[in-house]
XYZ file of C-alpha atoms in Angstrom:
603
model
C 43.845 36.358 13.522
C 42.095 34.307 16.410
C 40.000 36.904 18.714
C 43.043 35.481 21.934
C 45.667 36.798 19.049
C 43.495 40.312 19.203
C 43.132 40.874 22.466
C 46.710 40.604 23.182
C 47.566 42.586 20.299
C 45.249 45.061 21.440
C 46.435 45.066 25.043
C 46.506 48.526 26.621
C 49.793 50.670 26.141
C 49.988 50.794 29.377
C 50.562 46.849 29.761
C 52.841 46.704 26.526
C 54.969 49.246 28.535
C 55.245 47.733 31.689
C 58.389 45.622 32.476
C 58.577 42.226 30.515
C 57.690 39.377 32.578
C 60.235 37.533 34.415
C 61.694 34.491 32.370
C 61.769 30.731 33.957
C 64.998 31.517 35.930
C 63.218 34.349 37.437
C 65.590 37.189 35.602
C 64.205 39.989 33.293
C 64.035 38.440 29.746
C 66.055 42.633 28.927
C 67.675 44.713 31.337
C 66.414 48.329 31.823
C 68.529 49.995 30.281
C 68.426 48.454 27.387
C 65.064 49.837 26.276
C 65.022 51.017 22.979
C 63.098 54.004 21.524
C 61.166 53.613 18.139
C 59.620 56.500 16.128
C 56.146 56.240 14.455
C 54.321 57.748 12.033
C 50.828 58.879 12.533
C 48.952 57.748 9.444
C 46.283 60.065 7.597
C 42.773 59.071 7.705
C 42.466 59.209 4.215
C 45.893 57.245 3.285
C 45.925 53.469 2.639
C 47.413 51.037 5.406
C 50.717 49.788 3.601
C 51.016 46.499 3.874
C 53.970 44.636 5.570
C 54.916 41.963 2.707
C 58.141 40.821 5.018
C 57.553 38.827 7.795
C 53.650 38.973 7.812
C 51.339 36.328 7.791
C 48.530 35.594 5.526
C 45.893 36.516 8.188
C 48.035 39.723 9.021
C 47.718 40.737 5.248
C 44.279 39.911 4.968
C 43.168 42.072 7.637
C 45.026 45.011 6.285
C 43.373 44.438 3.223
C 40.189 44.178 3.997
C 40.416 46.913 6.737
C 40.652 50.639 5.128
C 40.957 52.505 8.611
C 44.342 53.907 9.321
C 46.635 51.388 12.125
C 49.431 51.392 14.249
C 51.748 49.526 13.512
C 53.895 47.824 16.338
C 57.184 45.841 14.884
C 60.276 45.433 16.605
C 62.590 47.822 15.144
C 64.319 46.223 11.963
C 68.538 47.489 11.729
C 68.182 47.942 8.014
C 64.771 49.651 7.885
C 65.674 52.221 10.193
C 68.578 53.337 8.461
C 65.955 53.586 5.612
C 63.970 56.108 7.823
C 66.521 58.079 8.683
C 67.746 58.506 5.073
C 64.352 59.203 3.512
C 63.488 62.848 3.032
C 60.620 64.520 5.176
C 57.289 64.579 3.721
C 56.064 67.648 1.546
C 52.795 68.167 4.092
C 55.155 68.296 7.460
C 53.472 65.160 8.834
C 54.105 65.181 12.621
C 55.816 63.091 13.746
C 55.170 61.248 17.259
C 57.692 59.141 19.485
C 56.904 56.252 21.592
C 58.759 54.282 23.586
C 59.271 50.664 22.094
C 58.385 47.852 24.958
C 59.643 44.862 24.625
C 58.153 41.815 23.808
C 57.696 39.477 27.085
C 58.738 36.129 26.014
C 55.343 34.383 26.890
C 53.205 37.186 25.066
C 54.752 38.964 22.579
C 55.771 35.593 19.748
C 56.014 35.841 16.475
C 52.953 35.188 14.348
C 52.036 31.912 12.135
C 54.515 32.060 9.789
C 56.294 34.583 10.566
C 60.125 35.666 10.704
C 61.838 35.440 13.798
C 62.395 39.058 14.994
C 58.554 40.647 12.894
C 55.918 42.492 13.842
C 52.392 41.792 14.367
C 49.978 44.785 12.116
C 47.297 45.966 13.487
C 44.928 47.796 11.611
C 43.647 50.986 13.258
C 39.713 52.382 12.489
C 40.137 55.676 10.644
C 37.973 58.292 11.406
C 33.841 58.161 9.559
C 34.396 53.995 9.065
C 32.369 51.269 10.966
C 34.109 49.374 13.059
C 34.678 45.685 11.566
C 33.881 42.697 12.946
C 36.584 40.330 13.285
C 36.264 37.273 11.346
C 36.140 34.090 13.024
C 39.768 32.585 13.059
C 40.244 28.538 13.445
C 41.960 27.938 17.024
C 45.434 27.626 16.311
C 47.483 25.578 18.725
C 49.759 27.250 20.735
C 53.546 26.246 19.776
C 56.407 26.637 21.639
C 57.756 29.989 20.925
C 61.525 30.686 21.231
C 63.170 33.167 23.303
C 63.770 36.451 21.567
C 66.842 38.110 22.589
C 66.712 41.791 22.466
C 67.839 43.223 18.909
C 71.317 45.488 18.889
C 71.007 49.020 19.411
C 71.787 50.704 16.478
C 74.487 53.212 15.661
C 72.830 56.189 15.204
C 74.382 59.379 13.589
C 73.760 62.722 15.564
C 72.115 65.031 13.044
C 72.728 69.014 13.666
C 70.454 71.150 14.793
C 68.632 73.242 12.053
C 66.881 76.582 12.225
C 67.175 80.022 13.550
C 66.549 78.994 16.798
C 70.087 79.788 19.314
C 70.005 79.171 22.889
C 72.106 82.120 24.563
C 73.189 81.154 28.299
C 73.365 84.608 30.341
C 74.897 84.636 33.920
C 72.419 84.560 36.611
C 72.284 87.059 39.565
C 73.825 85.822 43.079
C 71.360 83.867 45.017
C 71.127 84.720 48.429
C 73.054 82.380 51.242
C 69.744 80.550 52.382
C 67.874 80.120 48.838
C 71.189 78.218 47.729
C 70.634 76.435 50.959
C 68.062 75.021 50.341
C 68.410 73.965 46.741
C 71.167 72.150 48.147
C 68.987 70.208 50.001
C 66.262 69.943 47.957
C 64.099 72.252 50.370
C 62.325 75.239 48.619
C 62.657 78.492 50.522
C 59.836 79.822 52.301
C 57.702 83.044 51.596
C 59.659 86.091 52.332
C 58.578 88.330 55.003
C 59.632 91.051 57.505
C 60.112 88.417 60.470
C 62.011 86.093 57.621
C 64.244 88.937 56.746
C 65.443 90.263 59.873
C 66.206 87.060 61.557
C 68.327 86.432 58.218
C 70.078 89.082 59.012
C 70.261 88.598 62.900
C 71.940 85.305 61.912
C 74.255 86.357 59.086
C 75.444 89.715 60.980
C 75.562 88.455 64.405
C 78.855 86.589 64.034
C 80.408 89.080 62.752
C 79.281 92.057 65.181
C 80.557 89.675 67.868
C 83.891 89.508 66.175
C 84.201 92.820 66.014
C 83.227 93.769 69.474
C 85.758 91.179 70.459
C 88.461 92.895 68.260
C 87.854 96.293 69.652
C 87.641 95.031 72.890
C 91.367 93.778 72.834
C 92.296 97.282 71.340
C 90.963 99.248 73.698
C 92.661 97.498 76.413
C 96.270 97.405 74.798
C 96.224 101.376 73.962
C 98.417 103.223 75.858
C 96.652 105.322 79.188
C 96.768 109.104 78.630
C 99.153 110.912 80.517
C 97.405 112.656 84.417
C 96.454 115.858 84.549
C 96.154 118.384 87.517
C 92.995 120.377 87.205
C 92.075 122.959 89.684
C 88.879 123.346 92.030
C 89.696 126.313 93.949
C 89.436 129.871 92.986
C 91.434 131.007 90.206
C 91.823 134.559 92.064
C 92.138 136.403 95.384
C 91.198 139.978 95.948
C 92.104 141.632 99.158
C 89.283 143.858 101.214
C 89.682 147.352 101.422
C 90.752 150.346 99.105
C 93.540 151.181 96.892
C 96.442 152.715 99.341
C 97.718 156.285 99.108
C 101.225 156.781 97.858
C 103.458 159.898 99.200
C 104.051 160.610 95.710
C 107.077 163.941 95.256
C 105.799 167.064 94.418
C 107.701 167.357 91.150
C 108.938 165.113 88.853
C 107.426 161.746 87.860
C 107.745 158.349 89.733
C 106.126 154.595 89.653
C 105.847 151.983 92.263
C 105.717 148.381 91.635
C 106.027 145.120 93.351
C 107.673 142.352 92.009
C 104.564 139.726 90.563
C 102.326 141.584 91.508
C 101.915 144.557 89.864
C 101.743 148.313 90.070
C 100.931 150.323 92.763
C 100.515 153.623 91.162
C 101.893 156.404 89.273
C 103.009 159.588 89.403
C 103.322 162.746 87.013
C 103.186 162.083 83.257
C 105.367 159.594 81.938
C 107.387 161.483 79.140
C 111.481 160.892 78.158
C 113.297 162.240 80.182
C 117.480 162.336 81.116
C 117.820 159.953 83.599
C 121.646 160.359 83.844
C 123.568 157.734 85.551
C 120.909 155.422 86.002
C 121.271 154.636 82.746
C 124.106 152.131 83.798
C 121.527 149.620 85.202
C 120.768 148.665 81.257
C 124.863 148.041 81.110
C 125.162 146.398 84.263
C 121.929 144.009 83.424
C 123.411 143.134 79.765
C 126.804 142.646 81.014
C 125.566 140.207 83.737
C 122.703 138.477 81.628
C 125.081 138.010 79.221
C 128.482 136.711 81.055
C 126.573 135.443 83.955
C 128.174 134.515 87.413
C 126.907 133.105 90.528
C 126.873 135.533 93.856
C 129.947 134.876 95.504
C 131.961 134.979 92.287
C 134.575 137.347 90.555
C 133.335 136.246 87.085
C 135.637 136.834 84.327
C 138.576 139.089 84.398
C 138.907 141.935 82.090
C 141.542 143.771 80.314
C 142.389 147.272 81.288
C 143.295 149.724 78.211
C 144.841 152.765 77.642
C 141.350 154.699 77.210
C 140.240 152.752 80.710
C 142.917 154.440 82.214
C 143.087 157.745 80.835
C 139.334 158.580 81.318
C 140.008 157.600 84.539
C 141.377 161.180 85.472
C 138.574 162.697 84.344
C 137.093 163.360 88.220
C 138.303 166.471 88.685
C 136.875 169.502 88.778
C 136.957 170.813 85.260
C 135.544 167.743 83.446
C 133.417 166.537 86.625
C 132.596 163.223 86.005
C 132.073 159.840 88.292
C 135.265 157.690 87.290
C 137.494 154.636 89.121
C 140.735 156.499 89.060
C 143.231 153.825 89.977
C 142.775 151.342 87.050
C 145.965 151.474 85.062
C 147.222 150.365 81.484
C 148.125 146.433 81.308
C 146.168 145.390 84.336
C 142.869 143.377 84.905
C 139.528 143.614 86.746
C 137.664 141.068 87.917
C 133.750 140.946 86.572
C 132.483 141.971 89.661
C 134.804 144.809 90.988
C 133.397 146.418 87.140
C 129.851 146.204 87.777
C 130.784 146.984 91.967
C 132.837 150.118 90.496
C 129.676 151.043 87.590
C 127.113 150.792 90.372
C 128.485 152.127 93.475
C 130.791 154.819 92.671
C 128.910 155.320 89.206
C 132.117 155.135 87.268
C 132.249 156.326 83.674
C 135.547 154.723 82.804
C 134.426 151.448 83.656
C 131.166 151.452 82.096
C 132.604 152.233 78.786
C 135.580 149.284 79.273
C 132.738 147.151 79.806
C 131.311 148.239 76.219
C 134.377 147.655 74.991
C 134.805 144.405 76.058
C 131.444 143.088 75.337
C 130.569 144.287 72.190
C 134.113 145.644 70.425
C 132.490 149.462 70.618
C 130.414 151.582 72.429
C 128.456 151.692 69.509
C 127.636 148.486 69.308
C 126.940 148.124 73.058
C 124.366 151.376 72.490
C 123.025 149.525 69.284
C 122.471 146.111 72.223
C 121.347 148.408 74.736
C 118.639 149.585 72.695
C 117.386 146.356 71.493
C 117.172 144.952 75.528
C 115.011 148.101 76.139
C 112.767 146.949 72.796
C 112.300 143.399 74.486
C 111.697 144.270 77.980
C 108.500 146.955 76.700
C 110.160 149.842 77.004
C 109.082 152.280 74.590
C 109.682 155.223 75.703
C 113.575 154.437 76.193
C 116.372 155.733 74.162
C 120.281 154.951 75.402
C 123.007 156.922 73.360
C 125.708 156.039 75.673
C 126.569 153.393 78.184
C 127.452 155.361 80.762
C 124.243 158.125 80.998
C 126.397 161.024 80.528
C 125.142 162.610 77.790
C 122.062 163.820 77.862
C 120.123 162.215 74.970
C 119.853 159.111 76.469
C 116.049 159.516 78.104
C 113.358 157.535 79.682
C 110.581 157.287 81.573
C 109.597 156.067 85.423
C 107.393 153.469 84.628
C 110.534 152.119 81.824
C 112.902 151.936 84.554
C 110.557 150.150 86.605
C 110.193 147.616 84.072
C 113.914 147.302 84.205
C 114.258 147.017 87.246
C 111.863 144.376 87.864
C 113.704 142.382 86.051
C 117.247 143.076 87.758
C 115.978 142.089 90.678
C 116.234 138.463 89.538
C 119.469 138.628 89.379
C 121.169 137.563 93.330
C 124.916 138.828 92.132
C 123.975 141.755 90.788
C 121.366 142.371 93.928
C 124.269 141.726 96.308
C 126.213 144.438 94.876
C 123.972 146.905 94.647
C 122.837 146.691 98.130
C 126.623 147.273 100.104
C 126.492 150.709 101.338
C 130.352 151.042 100.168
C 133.162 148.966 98.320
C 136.934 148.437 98.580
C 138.380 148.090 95.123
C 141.079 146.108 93.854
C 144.127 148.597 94.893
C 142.327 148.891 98.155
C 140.469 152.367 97.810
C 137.346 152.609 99.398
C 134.234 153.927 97.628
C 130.656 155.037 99.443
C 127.437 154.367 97.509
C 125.702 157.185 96.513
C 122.141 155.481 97.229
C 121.924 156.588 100.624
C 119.211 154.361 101.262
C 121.179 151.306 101.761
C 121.533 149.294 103.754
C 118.700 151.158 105.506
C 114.843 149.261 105.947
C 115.708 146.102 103.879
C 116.414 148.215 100.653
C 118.360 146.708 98.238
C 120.052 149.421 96.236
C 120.321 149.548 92.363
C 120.915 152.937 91.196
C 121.282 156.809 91.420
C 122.030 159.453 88.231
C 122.498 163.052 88.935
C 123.220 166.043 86.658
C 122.335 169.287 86.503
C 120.002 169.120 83.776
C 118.799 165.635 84.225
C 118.230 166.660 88.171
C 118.248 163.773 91.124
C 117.275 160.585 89.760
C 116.654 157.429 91.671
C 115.561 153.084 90.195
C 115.587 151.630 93.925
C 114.775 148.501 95.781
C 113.429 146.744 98.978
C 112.065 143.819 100.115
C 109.568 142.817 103.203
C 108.881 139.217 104.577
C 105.487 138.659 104.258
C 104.258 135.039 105.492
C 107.209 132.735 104.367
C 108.149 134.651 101.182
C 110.450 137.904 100.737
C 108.185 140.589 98.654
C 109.993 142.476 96.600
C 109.451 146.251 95.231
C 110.586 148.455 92.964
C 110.233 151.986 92.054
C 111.627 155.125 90.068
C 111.703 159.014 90.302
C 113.235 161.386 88.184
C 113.347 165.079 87.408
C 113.832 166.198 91.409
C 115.781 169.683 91.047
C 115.254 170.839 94.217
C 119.507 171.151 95.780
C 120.763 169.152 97.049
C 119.160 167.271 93.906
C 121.029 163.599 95.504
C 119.140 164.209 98.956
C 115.993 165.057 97.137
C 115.449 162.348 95.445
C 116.698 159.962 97.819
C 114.352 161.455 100.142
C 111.505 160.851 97.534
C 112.261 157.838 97.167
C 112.224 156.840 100.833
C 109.027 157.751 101.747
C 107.378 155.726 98.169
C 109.684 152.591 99.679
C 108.265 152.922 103.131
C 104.522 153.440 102.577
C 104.452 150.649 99.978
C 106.746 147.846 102.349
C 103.427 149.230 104.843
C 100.774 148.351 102.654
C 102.145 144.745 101.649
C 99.982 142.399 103.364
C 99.101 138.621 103.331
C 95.790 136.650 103.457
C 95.273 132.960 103.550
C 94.060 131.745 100.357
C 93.760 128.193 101.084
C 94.597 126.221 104.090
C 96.487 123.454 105.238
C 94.270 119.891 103.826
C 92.376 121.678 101.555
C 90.882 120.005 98.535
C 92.104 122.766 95.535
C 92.155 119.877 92.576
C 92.509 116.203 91.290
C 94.305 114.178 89.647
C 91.858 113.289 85.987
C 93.717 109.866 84.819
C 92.029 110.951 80.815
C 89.699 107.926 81.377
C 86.916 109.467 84.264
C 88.952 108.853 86.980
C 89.533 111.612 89.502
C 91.656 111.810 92.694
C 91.744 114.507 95.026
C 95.414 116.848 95.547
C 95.048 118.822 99.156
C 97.421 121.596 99.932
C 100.048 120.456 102.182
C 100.485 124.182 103.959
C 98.320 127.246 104.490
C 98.870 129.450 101.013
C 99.017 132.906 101.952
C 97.931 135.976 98.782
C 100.336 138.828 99.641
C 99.380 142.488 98.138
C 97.950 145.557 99.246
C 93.838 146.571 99.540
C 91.585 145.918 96.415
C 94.501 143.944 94.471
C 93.773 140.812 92.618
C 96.199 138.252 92.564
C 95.865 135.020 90.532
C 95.962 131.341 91.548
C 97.280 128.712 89.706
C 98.046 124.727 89.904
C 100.696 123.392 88.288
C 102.593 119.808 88.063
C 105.839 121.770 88.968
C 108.108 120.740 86.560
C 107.193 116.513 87.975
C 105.341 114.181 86.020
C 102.565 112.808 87.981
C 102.721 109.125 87.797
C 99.877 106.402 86.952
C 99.954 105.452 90.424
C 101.008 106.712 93.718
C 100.100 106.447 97.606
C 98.401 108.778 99.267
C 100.516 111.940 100.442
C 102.441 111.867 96.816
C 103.202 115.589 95.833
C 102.269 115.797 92.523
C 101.799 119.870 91.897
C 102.375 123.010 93.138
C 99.615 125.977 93.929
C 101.390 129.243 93.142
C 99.592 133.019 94.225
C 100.933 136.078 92.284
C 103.869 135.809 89.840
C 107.466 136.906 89.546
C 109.888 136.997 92.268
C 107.032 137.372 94.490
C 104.836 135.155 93.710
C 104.017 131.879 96.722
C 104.318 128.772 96.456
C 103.038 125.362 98.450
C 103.026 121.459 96.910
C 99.718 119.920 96.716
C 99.470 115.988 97.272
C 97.543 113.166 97.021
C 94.100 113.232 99.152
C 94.380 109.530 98.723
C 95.810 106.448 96.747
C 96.026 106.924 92.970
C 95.110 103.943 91.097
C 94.968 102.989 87.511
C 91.932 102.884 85.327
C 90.322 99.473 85.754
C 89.211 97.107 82.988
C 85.881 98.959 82.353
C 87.143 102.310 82.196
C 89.865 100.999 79.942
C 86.921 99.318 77.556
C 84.579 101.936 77.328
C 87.114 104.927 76.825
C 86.477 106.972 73.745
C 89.400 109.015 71.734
């Protein structure tokens, strides 16, 4: 080989694997793509150089020859030789095997040597390891010829072989990668460092939106919910008391007695509050359930009602021997009106009458006892016990202070109050009876009813009223057990002088006056609007009573919004049929809540 033949043959790997030089028409003599791989076998030091016997030159074969150091050997790939290599079993000492890639001969280098085959490879022998390095012989000059285009060789079919060994590659799934890290694989931008600042403006940007959403979300919300309904709540003292001491009753000197008014409370007591026969005033209970239960308005007859034989018969019982209170000129077959029955059981305290009216109501005067007793449960009073309706005999017992809570309630009642109070009564044949309450219609007192026997003595539940301010006060009291004779003025005269003193100790004091602030309206969301009362409110009660103050809607519904001067409430002082009232109004215009309030409201 001529020393030009060597030094390309011994060009640097780096040249033979650079792109082949363009051809005359300026293209690639192979396309990129097509570059083949070829495998080579490192040689042992110690193993002889085999020599190439196809395709090889003389000088080639000489130099192998006469060269013992391993080569490399660079040959274009031959079809049939490396189907040979693939076929041929591995060596017993595990030679390692390297792989190259194969560059293609440029068409002005890389020609075929002298003599040989189109398509062979030039040998170069290789200096093994511990030999000199041989000189290269002196080679004639041989004159270039004209060396013909190689085309690049077919790439062979190539079986793929199976993987061998113990060696399995087990894909596991990975673990999410967070939002920005798979960012910026995307786009081929490694994520910086983490740290604190990193971190929290991650966050600021990935919860932001959606903090915003939901503030937007409860916004809207709180804006569609319904408004709470107004209240009324009250600013002005819950309670009155009047100056002064407790006033002294002229209580009897025997007996027992009470003295109440109506919402406000008692007055005092007298003697101790045991049973006792009270006598006729038992027929308050029967007049109260008769009324309470067949109601009529004053001014009305109410029902009429049957008269029997027994009506009748017991009617002649007012005579001397059997000396009893009756309505003599009811007869068999006729009717009484509602009213003339409780007018004839209150006035002239009629026996008959009171047991027709158990009849009628309840089918017995059993059952009417058995009702009579229950009423007397409900109302608190324990120390009751009816046996009859009428108060004749004289197991049926209570106290003062029971009666008084009867009473209380009787006075509610306008029809039965306007028949107690006439101081006589015409009944239905014409006959005119006198009330035995001698106090009527004396000093505004209203009646109700006197009992009188000789063991029960004079006994007395009475009424009155006073105008006090703008209101009528009403009173009530009881005595019982007065045997002094005559036991009917006794007691009457008793009870007089209790009625009196207490219509003098009634009294009124302005609570609030006209304008004043007492309240507001809340609208549930922090907004408050003043209520004024719209008159002077007046306390009525005697020296060193409390009375309570309230505020109250009244039975209206206060609106969302409303002008100024609006009633919306009432301001009430004491309770019961005494108690006063006086509407409270707006102060000024109530609005709704506005767009904050509505926003920031909470529950």
């Amino acid at each position: 080989m001529s020393p030009a033949a060597e030094r390309k043959d011994s060009a640097p790997a780096a040249k033979r694997e650079g792109s082949a030089k363009p051809d005359g028409g300026g293209k690639s003599s192979a396309s990129a793509d097509s570059e083949r791989t070829a495998v080579f076998r490192a040689v042992r030091p110690d193993a002889e150089a085999p020599a190439d016997s196809k395709g090889a030159t003389g000088d080639t074969a000489g130099s192998a020859g006469t060269d013992s150091s391993p080569a490399w050997v660079k040959r274009t790939p031959d079809k049939a030789a490396d189907k040979a290599a693939d076929k041929a079993p591995a060596p017993a000492d595990n030679e390692r095997t390297a792989v190259f890639r194969a560059v293609r001969p440029d068409a002005a280098e890389a020609g075929p040597a002298k003599g040989a085959a189109s398509g062979a490879s030039t040998f170069v022998p290789l200096r093994g390891e511990g030999q000199p390095k041989a000189e290269p012989k002196a080679q004639p000059k041989a004159q270039p010829k004209a060396q013909p285009k190689l085309q690049p060789p077919a790439e062979p079919k190539r079986t793929p072989q199976p993987l061998t060994g113990s060696e399995r590659t087990t894909t596991q799934p990975l673990p999410p990668r967070p939002p920005l890290d798979l960012l910026a694989e995307l786009t081929n931008n490694p994520p910086p460092p983490p740290s604190p600042m990193r971190t929290t403006v991650r966050r600021v940007k990935i919860y932001a939106p959606l903090l915003a959403l939901l503030a937007v979300v409860l916004g809207i919300a709180q804006l569609v919910r319904p408004l709470p309904a107004p209240t009324l709540t009250m600013t002005a003292k819950t309670s009155y008391t009047f100056e002064g001491d407790a006033p002294a009753l002229p209580w009897p000197s025997e007996g027992q007695a009470y003295m109440a008014a109506a919402g406000l409370g008692t007055l005092g007591s007298f003697g101790e509050m045991k049973p006792v026969p009270i006598a006729s005033v038992t027929k308050s209970m029967t007049a109260y359930i008769i009324l309470r239960d067949h109601p009529f308005k004053k001014g009305e007859k109410g029902q009429l009602i049957d008269i029997d034989k027994t009506a009748e018969t017991e009617g002649k019982k007012n005579n001397s021997t059997d000396n009893e209170s009756t309505l003599d000129t009811v007869k068999e077959g006729e009717k009484i009106s509602e009213y003339d029955a409780i007018a004839a059981l209150m006035i002239p305290s009629a026996n008959n009458i009171a047991r027709l009216l158990a009849r009628w109501d309840s089918g017995s005067q059993e059952a009417f006892v058995a009702k009579m007793n229950a009423t007397a449960k409900e109302l608190g009073m324990t120390n009751t016990t009816y046996t009859d309706p009428s108060g004749l005999d004289a197991t049926t017992v209570s106290t003062a202070e029971d009666q008084v809570k009867l009473g209380l309630k009787i006075v509610e009642m306008d029809a039965l109050l306007d028949i107690t109070r006439k101081p006589s009564w015409v009944d239905p044949s014409g006959k005119t009876w006198t009330n035995w309450n001698r106090l009527v219609p004396l000093d505004n007192s209203l009646g109700i009813k006197t009992g009188t026997t000789t063991k029960a003595g004079g006994n007395l539940l009475f009424a009155a009223q006073k105008k006090v301010g703008g209101t009528n006060q009403l009173i009530v009291g009881a005595v019982l057990g007065q045997h002094k004779p005559p036991i009917i003025d006794t007691v009457v005269a008793a009870s007089k002088q209790l009625m009196l003193s207490t219509q003098k100790a009634l009294q009124g004091a302005t609570v609030v006056k006209k304008g004043d602030v007492v309240g507001y309206v809340d609208d549930g969301l922090g907004g408050r609007t003043p209520v004024v009362a719209t008159a002077d409110v007046q306390a009525v009660g005697w020296s060193a009573l409390t009375v309570a103050v309230k505020l109250g809607e009244g039975g209206t519904k206060i609106p969302q919004t409303a002008k100024a001067g609006t009633q919306v409430g009432m301001l009430t002082v004491g309770e019961g049929a005494s108690q006063v009232k006086v509407p409270v109004a707006l102060q000024r215009e109530l609005v709704a809540p506005g767009f904050g309030s509505k926003l920031t409201r909470v529950g």
